[in-house]
């Protein structure tokens, strides 16, 4: 079988029929013997008006040395039998240029950034639910960033800013953003996402317990939720477990009293506290496991935002205690 295929390939690859007017007197055919060696064979063509090039059989000295997969002239390469489909992605995002109102340090590696959207009413109106996010693009930077909106929807509607809590990560768009100054222009997409669907844990009398969990910059959309109002003062048990490495990395400490007065008990949890810390330590999920105190699982809702490990472990704890997974809200 292999001998037959060799003969077939040799016959195919050595039979060429150029137009008579272009037929040279001498044609040199190159045969690939391996990836690094070739041999040549010169064929003398008589000047006949209808001559066709048909090379004589290869000498056995060459044929024995030819690998089966190399029986093609080096100037001939078979075409691929498949086509590569290239998916062209068109960016249909509507980008709105907006100026930065302020950039302030919120905590270690965290920045409070306010962006003025007062001249873009459609953009401001796109923020309707706490927990929504948008894309932010910088000039001359190809990849945009996704940022959760920290301010409540009512703030942009009344006075015009979107506020964000941004973690500066080396080499990221966020780091460049945190290095800008007041008046610099960035581009924003409209707000997107379903946010926190609070309707699932309403009315307050049916869900008197709401447990809120956040880590790091995940407190950003949680702030939007608390300051939007979700009937915390009408519920008997609303707790916020907020985790950070230490107090220097914990943003919004200046808002804790305001949140407490609205009916939210704030429980700071530090994973690496200093010796003077007397509050909860370790990870958020561990602090919650120690406390729990879920009196009525069917009347309990939860809101989570932060590290994946935290959200997965807290969800497992809640479900194991009888809380419905449909009542555990996330914004992504």
mmCIF file of C-alpha atoms in Angstrom:
data_model
loop_
_atom_site.group_PDB
_atom_site.id
_atom_site.type_symbol
_atom_site.label_atom_id
_atom_site.label_comp_id
_atom_site.label_asym_id
_atom_site.label_seq_id
_atom_site.Cartn_x
_atom_site.Cartn_y
_atom_site.Cartn_z
ATOM 1 C CA UNK A 1 0.000 0.000 0.000
ATOM 2 C CA UNK A 2 2.783 2.384 0.952
ATOM 3 C CA UNK A 3 4.612 1.590 -2.350
ATOM 4 C CA UNK A 4 1.452 2.382 -4.314
ATOM 5 C CA UNK A 5 0.957 5.704 -2.487
ATOM 6 C CA UNK A 6 4.588 6.657 -3.087
ATOM 7 C CA UNK A 7 4.209 6.037 -6.809
ATOM 8 C CA UNK A 8 0.942 7.955 -6.818
ATOM 9 C CA UNK A 9 2.406 10.986 -5.030
ATOM 10 C CA UNK A 10 5.566 11.005 -7.153
ATOM 11 C CA UNK A 11 3.525 10.901 -10.339
ATOM 12 C CA UNK A 12 1.259 13.711 -9.057
ATOM 13 C CA UNK A 13 4.049 15.947 -7.865
ATOM 14 C CA UNK A 14 6.303 15.584 -10.869
ATOM 15 C CA UNK A 15 3.748 16.097 -13.623
ATOM 16 C CA UNK A 16 3.303 19.767 -14.456
ATOM 17 C CA UNK A 17 1.842 21.326 -17.583
ATOM 18 C CA UNK A 18 2.823 24.963 -18.037
ATOM 19 C CA UNK A 19 1.702 26.842 -21.157
ATOM 20 C CA UNK A 20 3.896 26.040 -24.196
ATOM 21 C CA UNK A 21 4.932 29.686 -24.581
ATOM 22 C CA UNK A 22 6.352 29.703 -21.036
ATOM 23 C CA UNK A 23 7.986 26.275 -21.170
ATOM 24 C CA UNK A 24 11.705 26.548 -20.350
ATOM 25 C CA UNK A 25 14.330 24.507 -21.986
ATOM 26 C CA UNK A 26 15.613 23.239 -18.670
ATOM 27 C CA UNK A 27 13.575 22.664 -15.502
ATOM 28 C CA UNK A 28 15.078 21.777 -12.160
ATOM 29 C CA UNK A 29 12.813 19.931 -9.720
ATOM 30 C CA UNK A 30 13.621 19.939 -6.025
ATOM 31 C CA UNK A 31 12.632 16.987 -3.905
ATOM 32 C CA UNK A 32 12.555 17.211 -0.140
ATOM 33 C CA UNK A 33 14.388 14.302 1.396
ATOM 34 C CA UNK A 34 13.998 15.474 4.966
ATOM 35 C CA UNK A 35 13.447 18.689 6.865
ATOM 36 C CA UNK A 36 17.008 19.792 6.189
ATOM 37 C CA UNK A 37 18.123 18.146 2.947
ATOM 38 C CA UNK A 38 16.951 18.284 -0.638
ATOM 39 C CA UNK A 39 18.140 16.794 -3.921
ATOM 40 C CA UNK A 40 17.651 18.093 -7.409
ATOM 41 C CA UNK A 41 16.992 16.544 -10.793
ATOM 42 C CA UNK A 42 17.436 18.465 -14.010
ATOM 43 C CA UNK A 43 15.169 17.613 -16.933
ATOM 44 C CA UNK A 44 15.984 18.689 -20.517
ATOM 45 C CA UNK A 45 12.808 19.664 -22.364
ATOM 46 C CA UNK A 46 12.730 19.563 -26.167
ATOM 47 C CA UNK A 47 11.296 22.677 -27.838
ATOM 48 C CA UNK A 48 8.060 21.132 -29.012
ATOM 49 C CA UNK A 49 4.909 23.285 -29.415
ATOM 50 C CA UNK A 50 2.759 21.022 -27.237
ATOM 51 C CA UNK A 51 5.367 19.523 -24.937
ATOM 52 C CA UNK A 52 4.297 18.606 -21.398
ATOM 53 C CA UNK A 53 6.653 18.268 -18.504
ATOM 54 C CA UNK A 54 6.755 14.693 -17.286
ATOM 55 C CA UNK A 55 9.813 13.960 -15.235
ATOM 56 C CA UNK A 56 11.378 10.514 -15.548
ATOM 57 C CA UNK A 57 11.090 8.180 -12.583
ATOM 58 C CA UNK A 58 13.321 8.979 -9.650
ATOM 59 C CA UNK A 59 16.442 6.807 -9.309
ATOM 60 C CA UNK A 60 16.124 4.118 -6.673
ATOM 61 C CA UNK A 61 19.048 5.687 -4.789
ATOM 62 C CA UNK A 62 16.865 8.715 -4.148
ATOM 63 C CA UNK A 63 13.557 6.905 -3.784
ATOM 64 C CA UNK A 64 14.882 4.695 -0.963
ATOM 65 C CA UNK A 65 15.876 7.820 0.976
ATOM 66 C CA UNK A 66 12.585 9.621 0.584
ATOM 67 C CA UNK A 67 10.395 9.612 3.733
ATOM 68 C CA UNK A 68 6.790 8.953 2.906
ATOM 69 C CA UNK A 69 5.614 12.290 4.348
ATOM 70 C CA UNK A 70 8.212 14.260 2.328
ATOM 71 C CA UNK A 71 7.236 13.208 -1.215
ATOM 72 C CA UNK A 72 6.329 16.686 -2.360
ATOM 73 C CA UNK A 73 8.416 19.287 -4.182
ATOM 74 C CA UNK A 74 9.523 22.007 -1.797
ATOM 75 C CA UNK A 75 7.833 24.681 -3.903
ATOM 76 C CA UNK A 76 4.449 22.951 -3.496
ATOM 77 C CA UNK A 77 2.445 22.983 -0.299
ATOM 78 C CA UNK A 78 -1.063 21.517 -0.165
ATOM 79 C CA UNK A 79 -3.789 23.887 0.968
ATOM 80 C CA UNK A 80 -5.453 23.323 4.285
ATOM 81 C CA UNK A 81 -8.833 21.697 4.113
ATOM 82 C CA UNK A 82 -10.312 23.856 6.808
ATOM 83 C CA UNK A 83 -10.918 27.553 7.308
ATOM 84 C CA UNK A 84 -10.312 29.462 10.500
ATOM 85 C CA UNK A 85 -13.295 31.544 11.469
ATOM 86 C CA UNK A 86 -12.356 34.894 12.984
ATOM 87 C CA UNK A 87 -14.977 36.336 15.256
ATOM 88 C CA UNK A 88 -15.046 40.090 14.939
ATOM 89 C CA UNK A 89 -16.338 41.697 18.063
ATOM 90 C CA UNK A 90 -17.854 45.112 17.591
ATOM 91 C CA UNK A 91 -17.899 47.439 20.565
ATOM 92 C CA UNK A 92 -21.434 48.824 20.786
ATOM 93 C CA UNK A 93 -20.872 50.484 24.169
ATOM 94 C CA UNK A 94 -21.952 54.113 24.343
ATOM 95 C CA UNK A 95 -19.105 56.063 25.950
ATOM 96 C CA UNK A 96 -19.697 59.420 27.646
ATOM 97 C CA UNK A 97 -16.777 61.773 28.440
ATOM 98 C CA UNK A 98 -17.020 62.918 32.068
ATOM 99 C CA UNK A 99 -14.668 64.972 34.278
ATOM 100 C CA UNK A 100 -13.259 63.818 37.599
ATOM 101 C CA UNK A 101 -14.568 65.894 40.512
ATOM 102 C CA UNK A 102 -12.190 64.602 43.179
ATOM 103 C CA UNK A 103 -9.783 61.824 44.097
ATOM 104 C CA UNK A 104 -9.081 61.226 47.776
ATOM 105 C CA UNK A 105 -7.442 58.491 49.793
ATOM 106 C CA UNK A 106 -10.114 56.305 51.396
ATOM 107 C CA UNK A 107 -7.774 53.769 53.026
ATOM 108 C CA UNK A 108 -4.446 52.122 52.310
ATOM 109 C CA UNK A 109 -4.440 51.273 48.536
ATOM 110 C CA UNK A 110 -8.080 52.438 48.256
ATOM 111 C CA UNK A 111 -9.223 55.683 46.677
ATOM 112 C CA UNK A 112 -12.529 57.529 46.793
ATOM 113 C CA UNK A 113 -13.198 58.857 43.282
ATOM 114 C CA UNK A 114 -16.059 61.165 42.353
ATOM 115 C CA UNK A 115 -16.980 61.745 38.703
ATOM 116 C CA UNK A 116 -19.339 64.494 37.575
ATOM 117 C CA UNK A 117 -22.218 63.223 35.418
ATOM 118 C CA UNK A 118 -24.460 66.278 35.865
ATOM 119 C CA UNK A 119 -24.092 67.204 32.179
ATOM 120 C CA UNK A 120 -25.089 63.683 31.108
ATOM 121 C CA UNK A 121 -28.642 63.112 32.390
ATOM 122 C CA UNK A 122 -29.085 59.878 30.454
ATOM 123 C CA UNK A 123 -25.963 58.452 32.073
ATOM 124 C CA UNK A 124 -27.082 59.542 35.539
ATOM 125 C CA UNK A 125 -30.547 58.081 34.966
ATOM 126 C CA UNK A 126 -29.084 54.680 34.016
ATOM 127 C CA UNK A 127 -28.175 54.072 37.671
ATOM 128 C CA UNK A 128 -31.412 52.827 39.185
ATOM 129 C CA UNK A 129 -30.418 50.062 41.646
ATOM 130 C CA UNK A 130 -27.741 49.663 44.327
ATOM 131 C CA UNK A 131 -25.174 47.104 43.279
ATOM 132 C CA UNK A 132 -25.005 48.179 39.640
ATOM 133 C CA UNK A 133 -21.669 48.747 37.936
ATOM 134 C CA UNK A 134 -20.273 50.327 34.773
ATOM 135 C CA UNK A 135 -17.214 50.414 32.556
ATOM 136 C CA UNK A 136 -14.636 53.170 32.785
ATOM 137 C CA UNK A 137 -12.165 53.896 30.005
ATOM 138 C CA UNK A 138 -9.067 56.089 30.071
ATOM 139 C CA UNK A 139 -7.580 57.922 27.070
ATOM 140 C CA UNK A 140 -5.008 55.813 25.207
ATOM 141 C CA UNK A 141 -5.797 52.751 27.342
ATOM 142 C CA UNK A 142 -7.417 49.953 25.351
ATOM 143 C CA UNK A 143 -8.844 47.845 28.184
ATOM 144 C CA UNK A 144 -11.621 49.421 30.293
ATOM 145 C CA UNK A 145 -12.246 48.691 33.973
ATOM 146 C CA UNK A 146 -15.481 47.454 35.542
ATOM 147 C CA UNK A 147 -16.339 49.468 38.653
ATOM 148 C CA UNK A 148 -19.205 49.059 41.100
ATOM 149 C CA UNK A 149 -20.951 52.333 41.880
ATOM 150 C CA UNK A 150 -20.560 53.197 45.555
ATOM 151 C CA UNK A 151 -23.016 56.068 45.735
ATOM 152 C CA UNK A 152 -26.789 55.522 45.948
ATOM 153 C CA UNK A 153 -28.794 56.166 42.748
ATOM 154 C CA UNK A 154 -30.429 59.219 44.316
ATOM 155 C CA UNK A 155 -27.097 61.045 44.597
ATOM 156 C CA UNK A 156 -26.480 61.293 40.852
ATOM 157 C CA UNK A 157 -30.121 62.244 40.287
ATOM 158 C CA UNK A 158 -29.939 65.101 42.802
ATOM 159 C CA UNK A 159 -26.409 66.524 42.642
ATOM 160 C CA UNK A 160 -24.712 64.851 39.699
ATOM 161 C CA UNK A 161 -21.801 62.628 40.815
ATOM 162 C CA UNK A 162 -21.062 58.935 40.537
ATOM 163 C CA UNK A 163 -18.815 57.846 43.391
ATOM 164 C CA UNK A 164 -16.480 54.844 43.393
ATOM 165 C CA UNK A 165 -14.161 53.056 45.779
ATOM 166 C CA UNK A 166 -11.198 51.946 43.690
ATOM 167 C CA UNK A 167 -8.367 49.640 44.703
ATOM 168 C CA UNK A 168 -5.081 50.641 43.115
ATOM 169 C CA UNK A 169 -3.455 47.507 41.684
ATOM 170 C CA UNK A 170 0.018 47.799 40.155
ATOM 171 C CA UNK A 171 -0.023 47.684 36.359
ATOM 172 C CA UNK A 172 -3.810 47.973 36.064
ATOM 173 C CA UNK A 173 -6.147 50.575 34.613
ATOM 174 C CA UNK A 174 -7.272 51.217 38.194
ATOM 175 C CA UNK A 175 -3.752 52.301 39.126
ATOM 176 C CA UNK A 176 -3.729 54.810 36.263
ATOM 177 C CA UNK A 177 -7.163 56.063 37.280
ATOM 178 C CA UNK A 178 -6.063 56.624 40.870
ATOM 179 C CA UNK A 179 -3.136 58.690 39.573
ATOM 180 C CA UNK A 180 -5.349 61.228 37.776
ATOM 181 C CA UNK A 181 -6.405 64.572 39.199
ATOM 182 C CA UNK A 182 -9.476 66.800 39.358
ATOM 183 C CA UNK A 183 -10.594 67.923 35.911
ATOM 184 C CA UNK A 184 -9.131 65.002 34.006
ATOM 185 C CA UNK A 185 -11.652 63.433 31.642
ATOM 186 C CA UNK A 186 -12.550 59.746 31.572
ATOM 187 C CA UNK A 187 -15.214 57.883 29.620
ATOM 188 C CA UNK A 188 -18.071 56.005 31.272
ATOM 189 C CA UNK A 189 -20.545 53.485 29.941
ATOM 190 C CA UNK A 190 -24.090 53.461 31.203
ATOM 191 C CA UNK A 191 -24.772 51.610 34.440
ATOM 192 C CA UNK A 192 -25.454 47.918 33.916
ATOM 193 C CA UNK A 193 -26.370 44.814 35.834
ATOM 194 C CA UNK A 194 -29.400 43.912 37.946
ATOM 195 C CA UNK A 195 -27.874 45.121 41.191
ATOM 196 C CA UNK A 196 -29.146 43.710 44.486
ATOM 197 C CA UNK A 197 -32.714 42.549 43.997
ATOM 198 C CA UNK A 198 -34.050 43.680 47.369
ATOM 199 C CA UNK A 199 -37.591 42.764 46.327
ATOM 200 C CA UNK A 200 -36.642 39.154 47.113
ATOM 201 C CA UNK A 201 -36.247 39.986 50.809
ATOM 202 C CA UNK A 202 -39.181 42.376 51.145
ATOM 203 C CA UNK A 203 -41.375 43.273 52.934
ATOM 204 C CA UNK A 204 -39.299 43.859 56.106
ATOM 205 C CA UNK A 205 -41.846 42.187 58.374
ATOM 206 C CA UNK A 206 -41.452 38.914 56.431
ATOM 207 C CA UNK A 207 -37.644 39.116 56.442
ATOM 208 C CA UNK A 208 -36.671 40.674 59.763
ATOM 209 C CA UNK A 209 -33.096 39.346 59.534
ATOM 210 C CA UNK A 210 -30.708 40.580 56.830
ATOM 211 C CA UNK A 211 -27.053 39.548 56.999
ATOM 212 C CA UNK A 212 -24.603 41.578 54.900
ATOM 213 C CA UNK A 213 -21.049 40.450 54.105
ATOM 214 C CA UNK A 214 -18.285 42.445 52.435
ATOM 215 C CA UNK A 215 -14.502 42.266 52.102
ATOM 216 C CA UNK A 216 -12.036 44.888 50.856
ATOM 217 C CA UNK A 217 -13.340 47.109 48.074
ATOM 218 C CA UNK A 218 -16.450 44.907 47.988
ATOM 219 C CA UNK A 219 -17.884 47.354 50.514
ATOM 220 C CA UNK A 220 -18.423 49.777 47.606
ATOM 221 C CA UNK A 221 -21.814 48.483 46.338
ATOM 222 C CA UNK A 222 -22.796 47.643 49.928
ATOM 223 C CA UNK A 223 -22.489 51.328 50.763
ATOM 224 C CA UNK A 224 -24.854 52.051 47.862
ATOM 225 C CA UNK A 225 -27.330 49.546 49.296
ATOM 226 C CA UNK A 226 -27.224 50.867 52.864
ATOM 227 C CA UNK A 227 -27.488 54.520 51.840
ATOM 228 C CA UNK A 228 -30.266 53.783 49.349
ATOM 229 C CA UNK A 229 -32.377 52.478 52.214
ATOM 230 C CA UNK A 230 -33.853 48.993 52.269
ATOM 231 C CA UNK A 231 -35.977 49.245 55.387
ATOM 232 C CA UNK A 232 -33.176 48.375 57.803
ATOM 233 C CA UNK A 233 -34.846 50.386 60.557
ATOM 234 C CA UNK A 234 -37.983 48.255 60.115
ATOM 235 C CA UNK A 235 -36.118 44.975 60.574
ATOM 236 C CA UNK A 236 -35.097 43.511 63.908
ATOM 237 C CA UNK A 237 -31.663 42.156 62.956
ATOM 238 C CA UNK A 238 -29.498 43.725 60.249
ATOM 239 C CA UNK A 239 -25.765 43.016 60.517
ATOM 240 C CA UNK A 240 -22.843 44.006 58.312
ATOM 241 C CA UNK A 241 -19.734 41.795 58.589
ATOM 242 C CA UNK A 242 -17.025 43.871 56.956
ATOM 243 C CA UNK A 243 -13.594 42.296 56.547
ATOM 244 C CA UNK A 244 -10.222 43.922 55.928
ATOM 245 C CA UNK A 245 -6.604 43.142 56.715
ATOM 246 C CA UNK A 246 -6.379 45.901 59.339
ATOM 247 C CA UNK A 247 -7.974 49.247 60.169
ATOM 248 C CA UNK A 248 -5.631 51.070 57.799
ATOM 249 C CA UNK A 249 -7.214 49.114 54.912
ATOM 250 C CA UNK A 250 -10.801 49.571 56.024
ATOM 251 C CA UNK A 251 -12.661 52.244 54.059
ATOM 252 C CA UNK A 252 -15.753 54.212 55.115
ATOM 253 C CA UNK A 253 -15.043 54.107 58.846
ATOM 254 C CA UNK A 254 -16.334 57.681 58.970
ATOM 255 C CA UNK A 255 -19.747 56.414 57.807
ATOM 256 C CA UNK A 256 -20.189 53.642 60.365
ATOM 257 C CA UNK A 257 -22.126 55.817 62.829
ATOM 258 C CA UNK A 258 -24.493 56.937 60.086
ATOM 259 C CA UNK A 259 -25.041 53.347 59.014
ATOM 260 C CA UNK A 260 -25.657 52.288 62.602
ATOM 261 C CA UNK A 261 -28.262 55.025 63.018
ATOM 262 C CA UNK A 262 -30.091 53.692 59.945
ATOM 263 C CA UNK A 263 -30.475 50.289 61.604
ATOM 264 C CA UNK A 264 -27.365 48.434 60.402
ATOM 265 C CA UNK A 265 -25.078 46.945 63.055
ATOM 266 C CA UNK A 266 -21.498 47.145 61.738
ATOM 267 C CA UNK A 267 -19.171 44.278 62.706
ATOM 268 C CA UNK A 268 -15.584 45.014 61.555
ATOM 269 C CA UNK A 269 -13.471 41.875 61.122
ATOM 270 C CA UNK A 270 -9.674 42.156 60.812
ATOM 271 C CA UNK A 271 -7.603 39.279 59.473
ATOM 272 C CA UNK A 272 -4.267 40.754 60.600
ATOM 273 C CA UNK A 273 -5.053 43.150 63.475
ATOM 274 C CA UNK A 274 -2.480 44.782 65.712
ATOM 275 C CA UNK A 275 -2.191 43.968 69.389
ATOM 276 C CA UNK A 276 -4.586 46.731 70.456
ATOM 277 C CA UNK A 277 -7.547 45.326 68.487
ATOM 278 C CA UNK A 278 -10.351 43.936 70.671
ATOM 279 C CA UNK A 279 -12.982 43.290 68.026
ATOM 280 C CA UNK A 280 -13.594 40.323 65.720
ATOM 281 C CA UNK A 281 -10.516 38.843 64.073
ATOM 282 C CA UNK A 282 -9.863 36.269 61.382
ATOM 283 C CA UNK A 283 -12.006 35.944 58.275
ATOM 284 C CA UNK A 284 -15.557 37.189 57.840
ATOM 285 C CA UNK A 285 -17.000 33.699 57.432
ATOM 286 C CA UNK A 286 -15.299 32.515 60.630
ATOM 287 C CA UNK A 287 -16.579 35.505 62.594
ATOM 288 C CA UNK A 288 -20.103 34.830 61.376
ATOM 289 C CA UNK A 289 -19.847 31.119 62.235
ATOM 290 C CA UNK A 290 -18.961 32.034 65.784
ATOM 291 C CA UNK A 291 -21.969 34.323 66.117
ATOM 292 C CA UNK A 292 -24.654 32.970 63.747
ATOM 293 C CA UNK A 293 -27.821 33.635 65.789
ATOM 294 C CA UNK A 294 -30.233 32.938 62.941
ATOM 295 C CA UNK A 295 -33.574 32.717 64.727
ATOM 296 C CA UNK A 296 -35.726 32.138 61.647
ATOM 297 C CA UNK A 297 -33.995 30.831 58.490
ATOM 298 C CA UNK A 298 -37.173 31.323 56.430
ATOM 299 C CA UNK A 299 -37.272 34.951 57.468
ATOM 300 C CA UNK A 300 -33.589 35.576 56.708
ATOM 301 C CA UNK A 301 -32.027 37.228 53.691
ATOM 302 C CA UNK A 302 -28.384 37.923 52.914
ATOM 303 C CA UNK A 303 -26.319 40.243 50.703
ATOM 304 C CA UNK A 304 -22.753 39.312 49.684
ATOM 305 C CA UNK A 305 -19.958 41.140 47.889
ATOM 306 C CA UNK A 306 -16.224 40.500 48.001
ATOM 307 C CA UNK A 307 -13.710 37.711 47.685
ATOM 308 C CA UNK A 308 -14.938 34.550 46.000
ATOM 309 C CA UNK A 309 -13.831 32.272 48.828
ATOM 310 C CA UNK A 310 -15.772 34.361 51.327
ATOM 311 C CA UNK A 311 -18.963 34.427 49.256
ATOM 312 C CA UNK A 312 -18.843 30.671 48.602
ATOM 313 C CA UNK A 313 -18.197 29.727 52.219
ATOM 314 C CA UNK A 314 -20.792 32.108 53.636
ATOM 315 C CA UNK A 315 -23.350 30.823 51.127
ATOM 316 C CA UNK A 316 -22.644 27.235 52.212
ATOM 317 C CA UNK A 317 -23.048 28.150 55.880
ATOM 318 C CA UNK A 318 -26.328 29.962 55.298
ATOM 319 C CA UNK A 319 -27.831 27.231 53.131
ATOM 320 C CA UNK A 320 -26.787 24.570 55.653
ATOM 321 C CA UNK A 321 -28.637 26.556 58.332
ATOM 322 C CA UNK A 322 -31.820 26.599 56.253
ATOM 323 C CA UNK A 323 -31.613 29.958 54.474
ATOM 324 C CA UNK A 324 -32.995 29.778 50.929
ATOM 325 C CA UNK A 325 -30.333 30.286 48.246
ATOM 326 C CA UNK A 326 -32.833 32.513 46.416
ATOM 327 C CA UNK A 327 -32.667 34.937 49.344
ATOM 328 C CA UNK A 328 -28.868 35.262 49.133
ATOM 329 C CA UNK A 329 -28.267 38.305 46.934
ATOM 330 C CA UNK A 330 -25.178 39.115 44.846
ATOM 331 C CA UNK A 331 -24.673 41.836 42.285
ATOM 332 C CA UNK A 332 -22.620 39.780 39.758
#
